Short mmCIF file of C-alpha atoms in Angstrom, two decimals:
data_model
loop_
_atom_site.label_atom_id
_atom_site.label_comp_id
_atom_site.label_asym_id
_atom_site.label_seq_id
_atom_site.Cartn_x
_atom_site.Cartn_y
_atom_site.Cartn_z
CA UNK A 1 167.84 50.04 76.60
CA UNK A 2 166.69 46.81 75.01
CA UNK A 3 167.89 43.66 76.72
CA UNK A 4 167.24 39.95 76.87
CA UNK A 5 167.46 37.55 79.79
CA UNK A 6 168.02 33.94 79.04
CA UNK A 7 168.02 30.92 81.27
CA UNK A 8 171.52 30.07 82.38
CA UNK A 9 173.02 26.70 81.70
CA UNK A 10 174.38 24.24 81.42
CA UNK A 11 171.29 22.14 81.13
CA UNK A 12 171.93 18.41 81.21
CA UNK A 13 169.20 16.07 80.06
CA UNK A 14 168.71 12.47 79.15
CA UNK A 15 167.66 11.54 75.63
CA UNK A 16 163.89 11.84 75.05
CA UNK A 17 163.49 14.27 77.94
CA UNK A 18 161.52 17.50 77.62
CA UNK A 19 163.52 20.68 77.14
CA UNK A 20 162.50 24.21 77.91
CA UNK A 21 164.76 27.27 77.83
CA UNK A 22 163.28 30.49 79.15
CA UNK A 23 163.82 33.81 77.40
CA UNK A 24 162.37 37.20 78.30
CA UNK A 25 163.15 40.61 76.87
CA UNK A 26 162.65 44.22 77.80
CA UNK A 27 161.82 46.71 75.11
CA UNK A 28 159.74 49.71 74.28
CA UNK A 29 158.48 48.24 71.03
CA UNK A 30 157.59 44.93 69.45
CA UNK A 31 160.61 43.12 68.11
CA UNK A 32 160.95 40.14 65.87
CA UNK A 33 162.17 37.23 67.96
CA UNK A 34 164.73 34.60 67.08
CA UNK A 35 166.36 31.51 68.47
CA UNK A 36 169.80 30.73 67.09
CA UNK A 37 171.76 27.54 67.73
CA UNK A 38 175.50 26.95 67.75
CA UNK A 39 176.57 23.32 67.48
CA UNK A 40 180.07 22.40 68.69
CA UNK A 41 182.66 23.79 66.33
CA UNK A 42 180.10 25.37 64.02
CA UNK A 43 178.71 28.81 63.30
CA UNK A 44 175.43 30.37 64.32
CA UNK A 45 172.36 28.94 62.65
CA UNK A 46 168.85 30.27 62.76
CA UNK A 47 166.64 27.75 64.53
CA UNK A 48 163.27 29.48 64.43
CA UNK A 49 161.61 32.89 64.46
CA UNK A 50 158.40 34.75 65.15
CA UNK A 51 157.65 38.25 63.94
CA UNK A 52 154.45 39.20 65.72
CA UNK A 53 152.47 38.48 68.86
CA UNK A 54 151.04 34.96 69.22
CA UNK A 55 153.12 33.68 66.30
CA UNK A 56 154.63 30.27 66.87
CA UNK A 57 157.98 29.48 65.34
CA UNK A 58 158.92 25.84 64.83
CA UNK A 59 161.76 23.84 63.36
CA UNK A 60 163.40 20.44 63.98
CA UNK A 61 160.85 19.65 66.71
CA UNK A 62 161.56 22.91 68.56
CA UNK A 63 158.81 25.45 69.17
CA UNK A 64 158.56 28.93 70.66
CA UNK A 65 155.56 31.26 70.94
CA UNK A 66 155.77 35.06 70.89
CA UNK A 67 154.06 36.18 74.10
CA UNK A 68 153.62 39.93 74.03
CA UNK A 69 151.92 40.16 77.42
CA UNK A 70 154.83 38.47 79.20
CA UNK A 71 157.53 39.63 76.72
CA UNK A 72 158.74 36.06 76.47
CA UNK A 73 159.81 33.60 73.79
CA UNK A 74 160.52 30.34 75.57
CA UNK A 75 162.02 27.49 73.55
CA UNK A 76 160.64 23.97 73.95
CA UNK A 77 161.20 20.52 72.56
CA UNK A 78 159.24 17.50 73.62
CA UNK A 79 161.86 14.80 73.14
CA UNK A 80 165.51 15.78 72.81
CA UNK A 81 168.20 13.80 71.06
CA UNK A 82 171.94 13.64 71.62
CA UNK A 83 172.33 15.66 68.41
CA UNK A 84 170.50 18.59 70.07
CA UNK A 85 173.53 19.19 72.28
CA UNK A 86 174.49 22.78 71.49
CA UNK A 87 174.37 26.35 72.75
CA UNK A 88 171.06 28.12 72.19
CA UNK A 89 170.73 31.90 71.92
CA UNK A 90 167.59 33.98 72.19
CA UNK A 91 167.72 37.26 70.27
CA UNK A 92 165.15 40.00 69.62
CA UNK A 93 165.59 42.34 66.69
CA UNK A 94 164.05 45.81 66.62
CA UNK A 95 163.15 47.36 63.28
CA UNK A 96 163.71 50.86 64.64
CA UNK A 97 167.25 49.85 65.57
CA UNK A 98 168.14 48.56 62.13
CA UNK A 99 167.07 45.02 63.04
CA UNK A 100 170.33 44.45 64.88
CA UNK A 101 170.15 41.39 67.10
CA UNK A 102 170.52 41.63 70.87
CA UNK A 103 171.68 38.23 72.03
CA UNK A 104 171.19 36.58 75.36
CA UNK A 105 174.14 34.94 77.06
CA UNK A 106 173.32 31.54 75.60
CA UNK A 107 172.24 28.30 77.22
CA UNK A 108 174.42 25.25 76.82
CA UNK A 109 172.41 22.05 76.51
CA UNK A 110 173.98 18.64 76.91
CA UNK A 111 171.90 15.60 76.06
CA UNK A 112 173.20 12.29 77.34
CA UNK A 113 172.28 8.94 75.78
CA UNK B 1 177.99 28.28 47.88
CA UNK B 2 175.78 31.33 48.18
CA UNK B 3 176.09 31.82 51.94
CA UNK B 4 177.96 34.46 53.88
CA UNK B 5 181.71 33.93 53.76
CA UNK B 6 184.46 35.31 55.96
CA UNK B 7 188.19 35.39 55.55
CA UNK B 8 190.41 34.40 57.22
CA UNK B 9 188.80 31.81 59.44
CA UNK B 10 191.57 32.06 61.99
CA UNK B 11 194.09 34.78 62.73
CA UNK B 12 196.85 34.75 65.30
CA UNK B 13 198.69 38.00 65.82
CA UNK B 14 200.96 39.68 68.30
CA UNK B 15 199.79 42.52 70.47
CA UNK B 16 200.18 45.85 68.73
CA UNK B 17 199.79 44.53 65.20
CA UNK B 18 197.00 45.53 62.84
CA UNK B 19 194.59 42.97 61.43
CA UNK B 20 191.90 43.12 58.75
CA UNK B 21 188.99 40.75 58.24
CA UNK B 22 186.77 40.41 55.21
CA UNK B 23 183.11 39.50 54.91
CA UNK B 24 181.28 38.66 51.69
CA UNK B 25 177.51 38.76 52.23
CA UNK B 26 174.82 37.02 50.24
CA UNK B 27 174.69 38.96 46.99
CA UNK B 28 171.09 40.18 47.17
CA UNK B 29 171.44 41.39 50.76
CA UNK B 30 171.90 45.11 51.28
CA UNK B 31 172.35 45.01 55.05
CA UNK B 32 175.57 43.76 56.60
CA UNK B 33 176.25 43.40 60.32
CA UNK B 34 179.35 42.77 62.40
CA UNK B 35 179.22 41.12 65.83
CA UNK B 36 181.85 39.98 68.30
CA UNK B 37 181.57 36.87 70.43
CA UNK B 38 183.92 36.15 73.32
CA UNK B 39 184.22 32.72 74.86
CA UNK B 40 181.11 31.64 76.72
CA UNK B 41 179.14 34.75 75.80
CA UNK B 42 176.50 35.66 73.28
CA UNK B 43 177.45 37.75 70.25
CA UNK B 44 177.52 41.52 70.74
CA UNK B 45 176.62 43.99 68.04
CA UNK B 46 179.45 46.11 66.65
CA UNK B 47 178.18 47.93 63.58
CA UNK B 48 176.00 47.63 60.53
CA UNK B 49 175.77 48.91 56.96
CA UNK B 50 172.96 49.49 54.57
CA UNK B 51 174.58 49.36 51.17
CA UNK B 52 177.78 51.38 51.59
CA UNK B 53 176.50 53.56 54.42
CA UNK B 54 177.53 52.74 57.97
CA UNK B 55 174.36 53.45 59.93
CA UNK B 56 175.29 52.57 63.50
CA UNK B 57 178.37 51.85 65.57
CA UNK B 58 178.32 50.31 69.03
CA UNK B 59 180.22 51.81 71.94
CA UNK B 60 182.21 48.58 71.78
CA UNK B 61 183.76 49.84 68.57
CA UNK B 62 186.64 51.90 69.90
CA UNK B 63 188.67 54.21 67.69
CA UNK B 64 191.05 51.31 67.02
CA UNK B 65 188.29 49.62 65.06
CA UNK B 66 187.15 50.67 61.61
CA UNK B 67 184.73 49.03 59.24
CA UNK B 68 184.06 49.79 55.61
CA UNK B 69 181.83 48.61 52.85
CA UNK B 70 183.06 50.72 49.94
CA UNK B 71 180.92 49.38 47.10
CA UNK B 72 178.02 48.07 49.09
CA UNK B 73 179.13 44.50 48.61
CA UNK B 74 181.92 43.02 50.76
CA UNK B 75 182.97 44.62 54.02
CA UNK B 76 186.24 44.83 55.94
CA UNK B 77 186.80 45.20 59.65
CA UNK B 78 190.21 46.49 60.70
CA UNK B 79 191.61 46.49 64.20
CA UNK B 80 194.66 48.65 64.79
CA UNK B 81 197.16 48.12 67.60
CA UNK B 82 195.52 44.92 68.71
CA UNK B 83 195.21 44.12 72.41
CA UNK B 84 194.75 40.79 74.13
CA UNK B 85 191.20 41.81 74.97
CA UNK B 86 190.42 41.87 71.26
CA UNK B 87 190.70 38.07 71.14
CA UNK B 88 187.26 36.85 70.09
CA UNK B 89 185.22 35.44 67.25
CA UNK B 90 184.19 38.15 64.80
CA UNK B 91 180.93 37.34 63.09
CA UNK B 92 179.41 38.84 59.98
CA UNK B 93 175.76 38.56 58.99
CA UNK B 94 173.64 39.87 56.16
CA UNK B 95 169.96 40.34 55.45
CA UNK B 96 167.47 41.30 52.78
CA UNK B 97 166.28 44.89 52.76
CA UNK B 98 163.84 45.51 55.60
CA UNK B 99 163.81 41.89 56.70
CA UNK B 100 164.90 40.98 60.24
CA UNK B 101 166.26 37.51 59.47
CA UNK B 102 170.05 37.52 59.37
CA UNK B 103 172.30 34.90 57.84
CA UNK B 104 175.60 34.39 59.60
CA UNK B 105 179.03 33.59 58.26
CA UNK B 106 181.36 31.09 59.94
CA UNK B 107 183.28 33.82 61.74
CA UNK B 108 186.92 34.81 62.05
CA UNK B 109 188.59 33.71 65.26
CA UNK B 110 191.19 36.23 66.38
CA UNK B 111 193.85 35.35 68.93
CA UNK B 112 196.09 38.15 70.15
CA UNK B 113 199.25 36.93 71.88
#
């Protein structure tokens, strides 16, 4: 079945460091791809998305590119801030499966001043 | 506020009791999804509706669980004879017809004592 593998955390960084969180998926089709973020004590928020190969999603300084050939959607940010401390979830959605989201296990990121 | 709302936000119950949660989606959205998130894990899909029709149920949804969306607007998720293993955050999300992007509610945190 469809699945997603996400880099395990926690990831601890200093402010202004570069962040990358790896995400790969297995599937028989071509899903839409999402990164969701969960800040401490808050609900899930959509961070960015990409719906077809080579699309780049971006938001709040974060970027991820839909790589069909490697079935990956790695999340990157060039200079993190303390406010980026959160749990990040990678999630493909398959149209043939009603666009339900299949979430990775989440990666906790802690940014220290 | 035109976002997805869930009620209650927190529920504490004793093992063996029945509980019911409500989700009000964004009004123009015809798809409604339920997910469950246990501590330290990513959300897992439970079920989804298109209008009033329940189109898919996960194997996670045992016969103690039932979900309805009688008029194609709000949805309820009932758990009968709760068990300690049911303790989790129950998340609701909704989406526009045919669009993969889902908007999440704040969740209902269930604690079964």
